PDB file of C-alpha atoms in Angstrom:
ATOM      1  CA  MET A  25     -78.484 -70.731  50.767  1.00  0.00           C
ATOM      2  CA  LEU A  26     -77.036 -69.107  47.531  1.00  0.00           C
ATOM      3  CA  GLU A  27     -78.445 -66.211  48.992  1.00  0.00           C
ATOM      4  CA  THR A  28     -76.135 -66.611  52.506  1.00  0.00           C
ATOM      5  CA  GLY A  29     -73.259 -67.048  50.342  1.00  0.00           C
ATOM      6  CA  LYS A  30     -73.785 -63.970  48.303  1.00  0.00           C
ATOM      7  CA  ARG A  31     -74.460 -61.872  51.582  1.00  0.00           C
ATOM      8  CA  LYS A  32     -71.421 -63.117  53.009  1.00  0.00           C
ATOM      9  CA  VAL A  33     -69.043 -62.032  49.789  1.00  0.00           C
ATOM     10  CA  GLN A  34     -70.944 -58.811  50.094  1.00  0.00           C
ATOM     11  CA  GLN A  35     -70.244 -58.337  53.930  1.00  0.00           C
ATOM     12  CA  GLU A  36     -66.696 -59.388  53.428  1.00  0.00           C
ATOM     13  CA  PHE A  37     -66.112 -56.884  50.127  1.00  0.00           C
ATOM     14  CA  ARG A  38     -67.569 -54.278  52.237  1.00  0.00           C
ATOM     15  CA  SER A  39     -65.385 -55.213  55.785  1.00  0.00           C
ATOM     16  CA  ARG A  40     -62.460 -54.621  53.268  1.00  0.00           C
ATOM     17  CA  ILE A  41     -63.228 -51.434  51.676  1.00  0.00           C
ATOM     18  CA  ASN A  42     -64.064 -49.945  55.163  1.00  0.00           C
ATOM     19  CA  SER A  43     -60.787 -50.881  56.615  1.00  0.00           C
ATOM     20  CA  ILE A  44     -58.955 -49.314  53.724  1.00  0.00           C
ATOM     21  CA  MET A  45     -60.883 -46.259  54.063  1.00  0.00           C
ATOM     22  CA  TYR A  46     -60.695 -46.155  57.834  1.00  0.00           C
ATOM     23  CA  SER A  47     -56.969 -46.634  58.154  1.00  0.00           C
ATOM     24  CA  GLY A  48     -55.680 -43.427  57.832  1.00  0.00           C
ATOM     25  CA  LYS A  49     -58.461 -41.625  59.873  1.00  0.00           C
ATOM     26  CA  LYS A  50     -56.848 -43.586  63.053  1.00  0.00           C
ATOM     27  CA  GLU A  51     -55.166 -40.179  64.449  1.00  0.00           C
ATOM     28  CA  SER A  52     -58.322 -37.861  63.489  1.00  0.00           C
ATOM     29  CA  MET A  53     -60.563 -38.664  66.295  1.00  0.00           C
ATOM     30  CA  SER A  54     -60.606 -37.424  69.683  1.00  0.00           C
ATOM     31  CA  GLU A  55     -60.650 -39.708  72.962  1.00  0.00           C
ATOM     32  CA  GLU A  56     -63.605 -38.466  73.861  1.00  0.00           C
ATOM     33  CA  GLU A  57     -65.285 -39.302  70.016  1.00  0.00           C
ATOM     34  CA  LYS A  58     -63.598 -42.818  70.376  1.00  0.00           C
ATOM     35  CA  GLU A  59     -65.329 -43.675  73.939  1.00  0.00           C
ATOM     36  CA  LYS A  60     -68.540 -42.304  72.614  1.00  0.00           C
ATOM     37  CA  ARG A  61     -68.496 -44.441  69.354  1.00  0.00           C
ATOM     38  CA  LEU A  62     -67.355 -47.413  71.412  1.00  0.00           C
ATOM     39  CA  ARG A  63     -70.362 -46.962  74.330  1.00  0.00           C
ATOM     40  CA  LYS A  64     -72.707 -46.909  71.128  1.00  0.00           C
ATOM     41  CA  ILE A  65     -71.512 -49.925  69.794  1.00  0.00           C
ATOM     42  CA  GLU A  66     -71.289 -51.574  72.993  1.00  0.00           C
ATOM     43  CA  GLN A  67     -75.023 -50.715  73.430  1.00  0.00           C
ATOM     44  CA  LYS A  68     -75.972 -51.951  69.968  1.00  0.00           C
ATOM     45  CA  LEU A  69     -74.236 -55.417  71.021  1.00  0.00           C
ATOM     46  CA  LYS A  70     -75.805 -55.626  74.503  1.00  0.00           C
ATOM     47  CA  ASN A  71     -79.132 -55.335  72.122  1.00  0.00           C
ATOM     48  CA  GLY A  72     -78.376 -58.019  70.226  1.00  0.00           C
ATOM     49  CA  LYS A  73     -78.045 -56.180  66.884  1.00  0.00           C
ATOM     50  CA  LYS A  74     -75.697 -57.045  64.274  1.00  0.00           C
ATOM     51  CA  LEU A  75     -72.593 -54.553  63.943  1.00  0.00           C
ATOM     52  CA  THR A  76     -71.721 -53.508  60.376  1.00  0.00           C
ATOM     53  CA  ALA A  77     -68.644 -54.055  58.826  1.00  0.00           C
ATOM     54  CA  GLU A  78     -67.550 -50.258  59.474  1.00  0.00           C
ATOM     55  CA  GLU A  79     -68.169 -50.781  63.469  1.00  0.00           C
ATOM     56  CA  MET A  80     -66.052 -53.813  63.550  1.00  0.00           C
ATOM     57  CA  CYS A  81     -63.147 -51.803  61.634  1.00  0.00           C
ATOM     58  CA  PHE A  82     -63.540 -49.517  64.142  1.00  0.00           C
ATOM     59  CA  ILE A  83     -63.036 -51.955  67.227  1.00  0.00           C
ATOM     60  CA  GLN A  84     -60.133 -53.303  65.582  1.00  0.00           C
ATOM     61  CA  GLN A  85     -58.376 -50.402  64.967  1.00  0.00           C
ATOM     62  CA  TYR A  86     -59.152 -48.487  68.071  1.00  0.00           C
ATOM     63  CA  TYR A  87     -59.746 -51.098  70.450  1.00  0.00           C
ATOM     64  CA  PRO A  88     -57.705 -54.381  69.419  1.00  0.00           C
ATOM     65  CA  GLU A  89     -58.141 -55.878  73.100  1.00  0.00           C
ATOM     66  CA  LYS A  90     -61.791 -56.247  72.380  1.00  0.00           C
ATOM     67  CA  TYR A  91     -62.049 -57.226  68.591  1.00  0.00           C
ATOM     68  CA  PRO A  92     -61.490 -61.126  69.457  1.00  0.00           C
ATOM     69  CA  ALA A  93     -64.661 -61.365  72.015  1.00  0.00           C
ATOM     70  CA  ILE A  94     -66.766 -59.227  69.632  1.00  0.00           C
ATOM     71  CA  LYS A  95     -66.036 -60.886  66.344  1.00  0.00           C
ATOM     72  CA  ARG A  96     -66.703 -64.144  68.232  1.00  0.00           C
ATOM     73  CA  ILE A  97     -70.046 -62.665  69.053  1.00  0.00           C
ATOM     74  CA  GLN A  98     -70.960 -61.780  65.463  1.00  0.00           C
ATOM     75  CA  ILE A  99     -69.723 -65.327  64.330  1.00  0.00           C
ATOM     76  CA  MET A 100     -71.611 -66.991  66.563  1.00  0.00           C
ATOM     77  CA  ARG A 101     -74.787 -64.657  65.616  1.00  0.00           C
ATOM     78  CA  GLU A 102     -73.778 -65.593  61.732  1.00  0.00           C
ATOM     79  CA  SER A 103     -73.859 -69.465  62.890  1.00  0.00           C
ATOM     80  CA  LEU A 104     -77.273 -69.492  64.271  1.00  0.00           C
ATOM     81  CA  GLU A 105     -78.457 -67.597  61.403  1.00  0.00           C
ATOM     82  CA  GLU A 106     -77.334 -69.670  58.924  1.00  0.00           C
ATOM     83  CA  LYS A 107     -78.445 -72.750  60.709  1.00  0.00           C
ATOM     84  CA  LEU A 108     -81.879 -71.246  60.929  1.00  0.00           C
ATOM     85  CA  GLU A 109     -82.172 -70.742  57.222  1.00  0.00           C
ATOM     86  CA  HIS A 110     -81.808 -74.751  56.625  1.00  0.00           C
ATOM     87  CA  ALA A 111     -84.342 -75.706  59.370  1.00  0.00           C
ATOM     88  CA  ALA A 112     -87.065 -77.962  57.790  1.00  0.00           C
ATOM     89  CA  SER A 113     -89.625 -76.906  60.502  1.00  0.00           C
ATOM     90  CA  LYS A 114     -90.474 -74.130  62.872  1.00  0.00           C
ATOM     91  CA  GLN A 115     -90.055 -76.775  65.572  1.00  0.00           C
ATOM     92  CA  GLU A 116     -86.709 -77.147  64.226  1.00  0.00           C
ATOM     93  CA  VAL A 117     -85.931 -73.908  64.230  1.00  0.00           C
ATOM     94  CA  GLN A 118     -87.038 -73.398  68.048  1.00  0.00           C
ATOM     95  CA  ASP A 119     -85.067 -76.688  68.880  1.00  0.00           C
ATOM     96  CA  LEU A 120     -81.835 -75.100  67.024  1.00  0.00           C
ATOM     97  CA  TYR A 121     -82.081 -71.860  69.129  1.00  0.00           C
ATOM     98  CA  MET A 122     -82.619 -73.707  72.238  1.00  0.00           C
ATOM     99  CA  PHE A 123     -79.427 -75.916  71.529  1.00  0.00           C
ATOM    100  CA  ALA A 124     -77.486 -72.609  70.774  1.00  0.00           C
ATOM    101  CA  VAL A 125     -78.872 -70.879  73.918  1.00  0.00           C
ATOM    102  CA  GLY A 126     -77.927 -73.959  76.306  1.00  0.00           C
ATOM    103  CA  ALA A 127     -74.375 -74.301  74.780  1.00  0.00           C
ATOM    104  CA  VAL A 128     -73.198 -70.871  75.994  1.00  0.00           C
ATOM    105  CA  SER A 129     -71.424 -71.354  79.032  1.00  0.00           C
ATOM    106  CA  GLU A 130     -72.482 -69.499  82.359  1.00  0.00           C
ATOM    107  CA  LYS A 131     -69.094 -68.305  82.851  1.00  0.00           C
ATOM    108  CA  ASP A 132     -68.591 -66.550  79.600  1.00  0.00           C
ATOM    109  CA  PRO A 133     -68.051 -62.805  79.894  1.00  0.00           C
ATOM    110  CA  TYR A 134     -70.076 -61.819  76.922  1.00  0.00           C
ATOM    111  CA  LYS A 135     -73.067 -64.360  77.770  1.00  0.00           C
ATOM    112  CA  GLU A 136     -75.538 -61.451  77.935  1.00  0.00           C
ATOM    113  CA  GLU A 137     -74.455 -60.048  74.655  1.00  0.00           C
ATOM    114  CA  ILE A 138     -74.517 -63.592  73.044  1.00  0.00           C
ATOM    115  CA  LEU A 139     -77.668 -64.318  74.245  1.00  0.00           C
ATOM    116  CA  GLN A 140     -79.311 -61.164  73.425  1.00  0.00           C
ATOM    117  CA  ALA A 141     -77.704 -61.648  69.639  1.00  0.00           C
ATOM    118  CA  TYR A 142     -79.455 -65.184  69.542  1.00  0.00           C
ATOM    119  CA  GLN A 143     -82.666 -63.846  70.705  1.00  0.00           C
ATOM    120  CA  GLU A 144     -82.644 -60.850  67.978  1.00  0.00           C
ATOM    121  CA  VAL A 145     -81.576 -63.665  65.615  1.00  0.00           C
ATOM    122  CA  LEU A 146     -84.827 -65.911  66.077  1.00  0.00           C
ATOM    123  CA  LYS A 147     -87.040 -62.815  66.030  1.00  0.00           C
ATOM    124  CA  GLU A 148     -85.703 -61.647  62.799  1.00  0.00           C
ATOM    125  CA  PHE A 149     -85.937 -65.364  61.305  1.00  0.00           C
ATOM    126  CA  LYS A 150     -89.218 -65.709  62.537  1.00  0.00           C
ATOM    127  CA  LYS A 151     -90.666 -62.333  61.075  1.00  0.00           C
ATOM    128  CA  SER A 152     -88.801 -63.710  57.641  1.00  0.00           C
ATOM    129  CA  SER A 153     -91.011 -65.383  54.478  1.00  0.00           C
ATOM    130  CA  VAL A 154     -88.916 -68.428  54.781  1.00  0.00           C
ATOM    131  CA  TYR A 155     -89.959 -69.102  58.252  1.00  0.00           C
ATOM    132  CA  GLN A 156     -93.320 -68.515  57.450  1.00  0.00           C
ATOM    133  CA  LYS A 157     -93.685 -71.107  54.730  1.00  0.00           C
ATOM    134  CA  LEU A 158     -92.081 -74.131  57.095  1.00  0.00           C
ATOM    135  CA  PRO A 159     -94.195 -76.638  58.384  1.00  0.00           C
ATOM    136  CA  GLN A 160     -95.313 -76.756  62.546  1.00  0.00           C
ATOM    137  CA  LYS A 161     -93.364 -80.116  62.452  1.00  0.00           C
ATOM    138  CA  ILE A 162     -91.415 -82.267  60.151  1.00  0.00           C
ATOM    139  CA  GLU A 163     -94.266 -84.781  60.525  1.00  0.00           C
ATOM    140  CA  ASP A 164     -96.270 -82.111  58.748  1.00  0.00           C
ATOM    141  CA  LYS A 165     -93.707 -81.803  56.081  1.00  0.00           C
ATOM    142  CA  LYS A 166     -93.683 -85.547  55.538  1.00  0.00           C
ATOM    143  CA  GLU A 167     -97.736 -85.503  55.410  1.00  0.00           C
ATOM    144  CA  GLU A 168     -98.085 -82.801  53.305  1.00  0.00           C
ATOM    145  CA  ARG A 169     -95.431 -84.479  50.807  1.00  0.00           C
ATOM    146  CA  LYS A 170     -97.477 -87.895  51.343  1.00  0.00           C
ATOM    147  CA  ASN A 171    -100.773 -86.003  50.238  1.00  0.00           C
ATOM    148  CA  ARG A 172     -98.892 -84.264  47.056  1.00  0.00           C
ATOM    149  CA  VAL A 173     -97.673 -87.743  45.924  1.00  0.00           C
ATOM    150  CA  GLU A 174    -101.043 -89.083  45.963  1.00  0.00           C
ATOM    151  CA  ILE A 175    -102.506 -86.471  44.323  1.00  0.00           C
ATOM    152  CA  GLU A 176     -99.844 -86.306  41.531  1.00  0.00           C
ATOM    153  CA  ASP A 177    -100.501 -90.149  41.572  1.00  0.00           C
ATOM    154  CA  ASP A 178    -104.144 -89.587  40.850  1.00  0.00           C
ATOM    155  CA  VAL A 179    -103.510 -87.066  38.286  1.00  0.00           C
ATOM    156  CA  ARG A 180    -101.185 -89.693  36.472  1.00  0.00           C
ATOM    157  CA  LYS A 181    -103.738 -92.082  36.205  1.00  0.00           C
ATOM    158  CA  GLU A 182    -106.419 -89.615  35.009  1.00  0.00           C
ATOM    159  CA  GLU A 183    -103.907 -88.855  32.290  1.00  0.00           C
ATOM    160  CA  TYR A 184    -102.958 -92.408  31.433  1.00  0.00           C
ATOM    161  CA  GLN A 185    -106.866 -93.476  31.452  1.00  0.00           C
ATOM    162  CA  PHE A 186    -107.525 -90.452  29.100  1.00  0.00           C
ATOM    163  CA  PHE A 187    -104.411 -91.071  26.630  1.00  0.00           C
ATOM    164  CA  MET A 188    -105.026 -95.140  26.855  1.00  0.00           C
ATOM    165  CA  PRO A 189    -108.961 -95.919  27.209  1.00  0.00           C
ATOM    166  CA  GLU A 190    -109.403 -99.520  28.287  1.00  0.00           C
ATOM    167  CA  PHE A 191    -111.290-101.690  25.341  1.00  0.00           C
ATOM    168  CA  ASP A 192    -113.323-104.630  25.789  1.00  0.00           C
ATOM    169  CA  PHE A 193    -111.927-107.466  23.819  1.00  0.00           C
ATOM    170  CA  HIS A 194    -114.786-109.860  24.791  1.00  0.00           C
ATOM    171  CA  MET A 195    -116.735-109.639  21.746  1.00  0.00           C
TER     172      MET A 195
END
């Protein structure tokens, strides 16, 4: 959770630095270079990959009409990433993914890009150590917690008996 906040601050910082650095370079690119770069970014979007702050700045500067839609895809992607990081089980991860996919409108002009982004987020998250540590189902976690509490109770009883031996007062 703290890591996510730190990552967002770092991304925002990079984005601001890049926008300052690239703001003066608007005239230095030829139309052909701009188009080539745009196609590369659009292909990255179609593959569900996350765009860098520099790529977002490029879109914002040279293709401001496309920026809101692309920004929306990135926000939707980040939203799913954050939700998955807070999931309590692998089943919940799958449920969150399916809910997000189901919420994408059939009429959305960027439906393919959004679905690819979601698929990529899920694929990346399943590779993470956070996902690997999750129980299959929430019930598994509850059962694990119950077993851990029982073991801790047994340990406490043993410790209590060690320090407080029973005396036979019937002499």
